[in-house]
Amino acid sequence: MHPYKRKKINDEKYLRKLVHCIHHNPVVAGLVTEPERWKHCSYATIISEQETWLEREEVLNWFEDRENFIYCHQLPPELSGIG
């Protein structure tokens, strides 16, 4: 038995919440103080201008734009109002 379960993501609101929670997991665990400091996280890549294979614009569009993406990630998931 696997400790994780699959869950179908049916709407963009829930997807935004998941992205935010995933980016904040290392912060919540006390491994870093900010999502961009965790080198195994896509957060820093998403907010950068560097070339990447990630679908950066698609992710940013889920949050409307880069500025709102950064703004939404300034608070922990439970306080951000996302979701």
Short mmCIF file of N, CA and C in Angstrom, two decimals:
data_model
loop_
_atom_site.label_atom_id
_atom_site.label_comp_id
_atom_site.label_asym_id
_atom_site.label_seq_id
_atom_site.Cartn_x
_atom_site.Cartn_y
_atom_site.Cartn_z
N MET A 1 0.84 -1.18 0.00
CA MET A 1 0.00 0.00 0.00
C MET A 1 0.88 1.25 0.00
N HIS A 2 0.56 2.20 -0.83
CA HIS A 2 1.30 3.46 -0.92
C HIS A 2 0.74 4.46 0.09
N PRO A 3 1.62 5.28 0.69
CA PRO A 3 1.14 6.26 1.66
C PRO A 3 0.45 7.46 1.01
N TYR A 4 0.51 7.54 -0.31
CA TYR A 4 -0.09 8.67 -1.02
C TYR A 4 -1.27 8.19 -1.84
N LYS A 5 -2.21 9.09 -2.04
CA LYS A 5 -3.38 8.78 -2.86
C LYS A 5 -3.45 9.77 -4.01
N ARG A 6 -4.00 9.30 -5.10
CA ARG A 6 -4.25 10.18 -6.23
C ARG A 6 -5.55 10.92 -6.00
N LYS A 7 -5.58 12.14 -6.49
CA LYS A 7 -6.81 12.90 -6.44
C LYS A 7 -6.89 13.72 -7.71
N LYS A 8 -7.99 13.59 -8.41
CA LYS A 8 -8.16 14.32 -9.65
C LYS A 8 -8.36 15.80 -9.34
N ILE A 9 -7.66 16.62 -10.09
CA ILE A 9 -7.77 18.08 -9.93
C ILE A 9 -8.76 18.57 -10.97
N ASN A 10 -9.90 19.03 -10.49
CA ASN A 10 -10.99 19.41 -11.38
C ASN A 10 -11.10 20.91 -11.64
N ASP A 11 -10.44 21.71 -10.85
CA ASP A 11 -10.57 23.14 -11.09
C ASP A 11 -9.27 23.88 -10.78
N GLU A 12 -9.16 25.04 -11.38
CA GLU A 12 -7.95 25.84 -11.28
C GLU A 12 -7.72 26.38 -9.87
N LYS A 13 -8.78 26.66 -9.15
CA LYS A 13 -8.67 27.17 -7.79
C LYS A 13 -7.95 26.15 -6.90
N TYR A 14 -8.34 24.90 -7.01
CA TYR A 14 -7.71 23.85 -6.23
C TYR A 14 -6.26 23.65 -6.68
N LEU A 15 -6.01 23.75 -7.97
CA LEU A 15 -4.66 23.62 -8.51
C LEU A 15 -3.74 24.71 -7.95
N ARG A 16 -4.23 25.95 -7.91
CA ARG A 16 -3.45 27.05 -7.33
C ARG A 16 -3.09 26.75 -5.88
N LYS A 17 -4.05 26.23 -5.13
CA LYS A 17 -3.80 25.91 -3.72
C LYS A 17 -2.72 24.84 -3.60
N LEU A 18 -2.79 23.81 -4.45
CA LEU A 18 -1.78 22.75 -4.41
C LEU A 18 -0.39 23.27 -4.74
N VAL A 19 -0.28 24.09 -5.77
CA VAL A 19 1.02 24.66 -6.15
C VAL A 19 1.59 25.45 -4.98
N HIS A 20 0.76 26.25 -4.37
CA HIS A 20 1.19 27.06 -3.23
C HIS A 20 1.64 26.18 -2.07
N CYS A 21 0.87 25.17 -1.74
CA CYS A 21 1.23 24.25 -0.65
C CYS A 21 2.54 23.52 -0.93
N ILE A 22 2.71 23.05 -2.15
CA ILE A 22 3.93 22.34 -2.52
C ILE A 22 5.15 23.26 -2.39
N HIS A 23 5.02 24.49 -2.83
CA HIS A 23 6.13 25.43 -2.72
C HIS A 23 6.45 25.77 -1.26
N HIS A 24 5.46 25.69 -0.40
CA HIS A 24 5.68 26.04 1.01
C HIS A 24 6.05 24.85 1.89
N ASN A 25 5.99 23.63 1.38
CA ASN A 25 6.33 22.46 2.19
C ASN A 25 7.70 22.56 2.86
N PRO A 26 8.77 22.96 2.16
CA PRO A 26 10.08 23.05 2.83
C PRO A 26 10.11 24.14 3.90
N VAL A 27 9.31 25.19 3.72
CA VAL A 27 9.24 26.26 4.73
C VAL A 27 8.54 25.73 5.97
N VAL A 28 7.41 25.06 5.78
CA VAL A 28 6.65 24.48 6.89
C VAL A 28 7.49 23.46 7.65
N ALA A 29 8.32 22.71 6.92
CA ALA A 29 9.17 21.70 7.54
C ALA A 29 10.39 22.31 8.25
N GLY A 30 10.58 23.61 8.09
CA GLY A 30 11.70 24.28 8.75
C GLY A 30 13.03 24.10 8.04
N LEU A 31 12.99 23.68 6.78
CA LEU A 31 14.23 23.46 6.03
C LEU A 31 14.79 24.75 5.44
N VAL A 32 13.91 25.69 5.14
CA VAL A 32 14.29 27.01 4.61
C VAL A 32 13.31 28.05 5.16
N THR A 33 13.64 29.31 4.97
CA THR A 33 12.75 30.38 5.44
C THR A 33 11.85 30.92 4.34
N GLU A 34 12.21 30.66 3.09
CA GLU A 34 11.45 31.14 1.93
C GLU A 34 11.46 30.08 0.85
N PRO A 35 10.36 29.95 0.09
CA PRO A 35 10.30 28.91 -0.95
C PRO A 35 11.44 28.97 -1.95
N GLU A 36 11.88 30.17 -2.32
CA GLU A 36 12.94 30.30 -3.33
C GLU A 36 14.29 29.81 -2.85
N ARG A 37 14.44 29.58 -1.57
CA ARG A 37 15.71 29.09 -1.03
C ARG A 37 15.85 27.56 -1.12
N TRP A 38 14.77 26.87 -1.43
CA TRP A 38 14.80 25.41 -1.55
C TRP A 38 15.17 25.06 -2.98
N LYS A 39 16.34 24.48 -3.18
CA LYS A 39 16.85 24.26 -4.54
C LYS A 39 16.08 23.18 -5.30
N HIS A 40 15.30 22.36 -4.61
CA HIS A 40 14.55 21.30 -5.27
C HIS A 40 13.12 21.72 -5.60
N CYS A 41 12.86 23.00 -5.51
CA CYS A 41 11.51 23.53 -5.71
C CYS A 41 11.46 24.33 -7.02
N SER A 42 10.34 24.32 -7.68
CA SER A 42 10.20 25.06 -8.93
C SER A 42 9.93 26.54 -8.73
N TYR A 43 9.69 26.96 -7.50
CA TYR A 43 9.33 28.37 -7.24
C TYR A 43 10.36 29.34 -7.84
N ALA A 44 11.63 29.18 -7.52
CA ALA A 44 12.66 30.10 -8.00
C ALA A 44 12.74 30.10 -9.53
N THR A 45 12.56 28.95 -10.13
CA THR A 45 12.58 28.86 -11.60
C THR A 45 11.39 29.59 -12.20
N ILE A 46 10.24 29.46 -11.58
CA ILE A 46 9.03 30.09 -12.09
C ILE A 46 9.13 31.61 -12.04
N ILE A 47 9.72 32.17 -11.00
CA ILE A 47 9.80 33.63 -10.90
C ILE A 47 11.01 34.21 -11.64
N SER A 48 11.92 33.36 -12.09
CA SER A 48 13.11 33.85 -12.79
C SER A 48 12.83 34.13 -14.26
N GLU A 49 13.81 34.69 -14.91
CA GLU A 49 13.73 34.95 -16.35
C GLU A 49 14.57 33.94 -17.14
N GLN A 50 15.22 33.03 -16.43
CA GLN A 50 16.10 32.06 -17.08
C GLN A 50 15.31 31.06 -17.92
N GLU A 51 15.96 30.58 -18.96
CA GLU A 51 15.35 29.58 -19.82
C GLU A 51 15.10 28.30 -19.01
N THR A 52 13.95 27.68 -19.26
CA THR A 52 13.59 26.47 -18.53
C THR A 52 12.66 25.61 -19.37
N TRP A 53 12.61 24.34 -19.01
CA TRP A 53 11.68 23.42 -19.67
C TRP A 53 10.30 23.50 -19.01
N LEU A 54 10.21 24.13 -17.85
CA LEU A 54 8.92 24.27 -17.16
C LEU A 54 7.97 25.13 -17.97
N GLU A 55 6.71 24.86 -17.86
CA GLU A 55 5.68 25.67 -18.52
C GLU A 55 5.40 26.89 -17.63
N ARG A 56 6.40 27.74 -17.53
CA ARG A 56 6.35 28.90 -16.63
C ARG A 56 5.12 29.77 -16.85
N GLU A 57 4.87 30.14 -18.09
CA GLU A 57 3.75 31.04 -18.38
C GLU A 57 2.41 30.42 -18.01
N GLU A 58 2.29 29.12 -18.19
CA GLU A 58 1.04 28.44 -17.81
C GLU A 58 0.82 28.54 -16.31
N VAL A 59 1.86 28.27 -15.54
CA VAL A 59 1.74 28.35 -14.08
C VAL A 59 1.45 29.78 -13.65
N LEU A 60 2.16 30.74 -14.20
CA LEU A 60 1.93 32.14 -13.85
C LEU A 60 0.51 32.58 -14.21
N ASN A 61 -0.01 32.08 -15.30
CA ASN A 61 -1.38 32.40 -15.69
C ASN A 61 -2.41 31.87 -14.70
N TRP A 62 -2.12 30.76 -14.03
CA TRP A 62 -3.04 30.25 -13.00
C TRP A 62 -3.20 31.27 -11.88
N PHE A 63 -2.17 32.11 -11.69
CA PHE A 63 -2.18 33.14 -10.65
C PHE A 63 -2.38 34.54 -11.25
N GLU A 64 -2.75 34.62 -12.49
CA GLU A 64 -2.97 35.83 -13.28
C GLU A 64 -1.68 36.37 -13.88
N ASP A 65 -0.63 36.55 -13.06
CA ASP A 65 0.65 37.04 -13.58
C ASP A 65 1.76 36.78 -12.55
N ARG A 66 2.97 37.14 -12.92
CA ARG A 66 4.14 36.90 -12.05
C ARG A 66 4.01 37.62 -10.71
N GLU A 67 3.59 38.88 -10.75
CA GLU A 67 3.48 39.67 -9.53
C GLU A 67 2.48 39.05 -8.55
N ASN A 68 1.35 38.59 -9.05
CA ASN A 68 0.35 37.97 -8.18
C ASN A 68 0.82 36.61 -7.67
N PHE A 69 1.57 35.89 -8.49
CA PHE A 69 2.15 34.62 -8.07
C PHE A 69 3.05 34.86 -6.85
N ILE A 70 3.93 35.85 -6.95
CA ILE A 70 4.84 36.18 -5.84
C ILE A 70 4.04 36.65 -4.63
N TYR A 71 3.09 37.53 -4.86
CA TYR A 71 2.26 38.05 -3.77
C TYR A 71 1.54 36.92 -3.03
N CYS A 72 0.95 36.01 -3.75
CA CYS A 72 0.22 34.89 -3.14
C CYS A 72 1.13 33.99 -2.32
N HIS A 73 2.38 33.89 -2.70
CA HIS A 73 3.32 33.01 -2.00
C HIS A 73 3.99 33.68 -0.79
N GLN A 74 3.69 34.95 -0.54
CA GLN A 74 4.31 35.64 0.60
C GLN A 74 3.75 35.16 1.94
N LEU A 75 2.56 34.62 1.93
CA LEU A 75 1.94 34.10 3.15
C LEU A 75 1.89 32.59 3.12
N PRO A 76 1.84 31.95 4.28
CA PRO A 76 1.66 30.49 4.31
C PRO A 76 0.32 30.13 3.68
N PRO A 77 0.19 28.93 3.14
CA PRO A 77 -1.04 28.52 2.45
C PRO A 77 -2.32 28.76 3.26
N GLU A 78 -2.29 28.48 4.55
CA GLU A 78 -3.51 28.62 5.34
C GLU A 78 -3.94 30.07 5.55
N LEU A 79 -3.04 31.02 5.29
CA LEU A 79 -3.37 32.44 5.46
C LEU A 79 -3.48 33.20 4.15
N SER A 80 -3.20 32.55 3.04
CA SER A 80 -3.11 33.25 1.76
C SER A 80 -4.44 33.57 1.11
N GLY A 81 -5.48 32.85 1.48
CA GLY A 81 -6.78 33.05 0.84
C GLY A 81 -6.93 32.31 -0.47
N ILE A 82 -5.91 31.55 -0.86
CA ILE A 82 -5.99 30.74 -2.08
C ILE A 82 -6.78 29.48 -1.75
N GLY A 83 -7.66 29.11 -2.65
CA GLY A 83 -8.36 27.84 -2.46
C GLY A 83 -9.74 27.94 -2.00
#
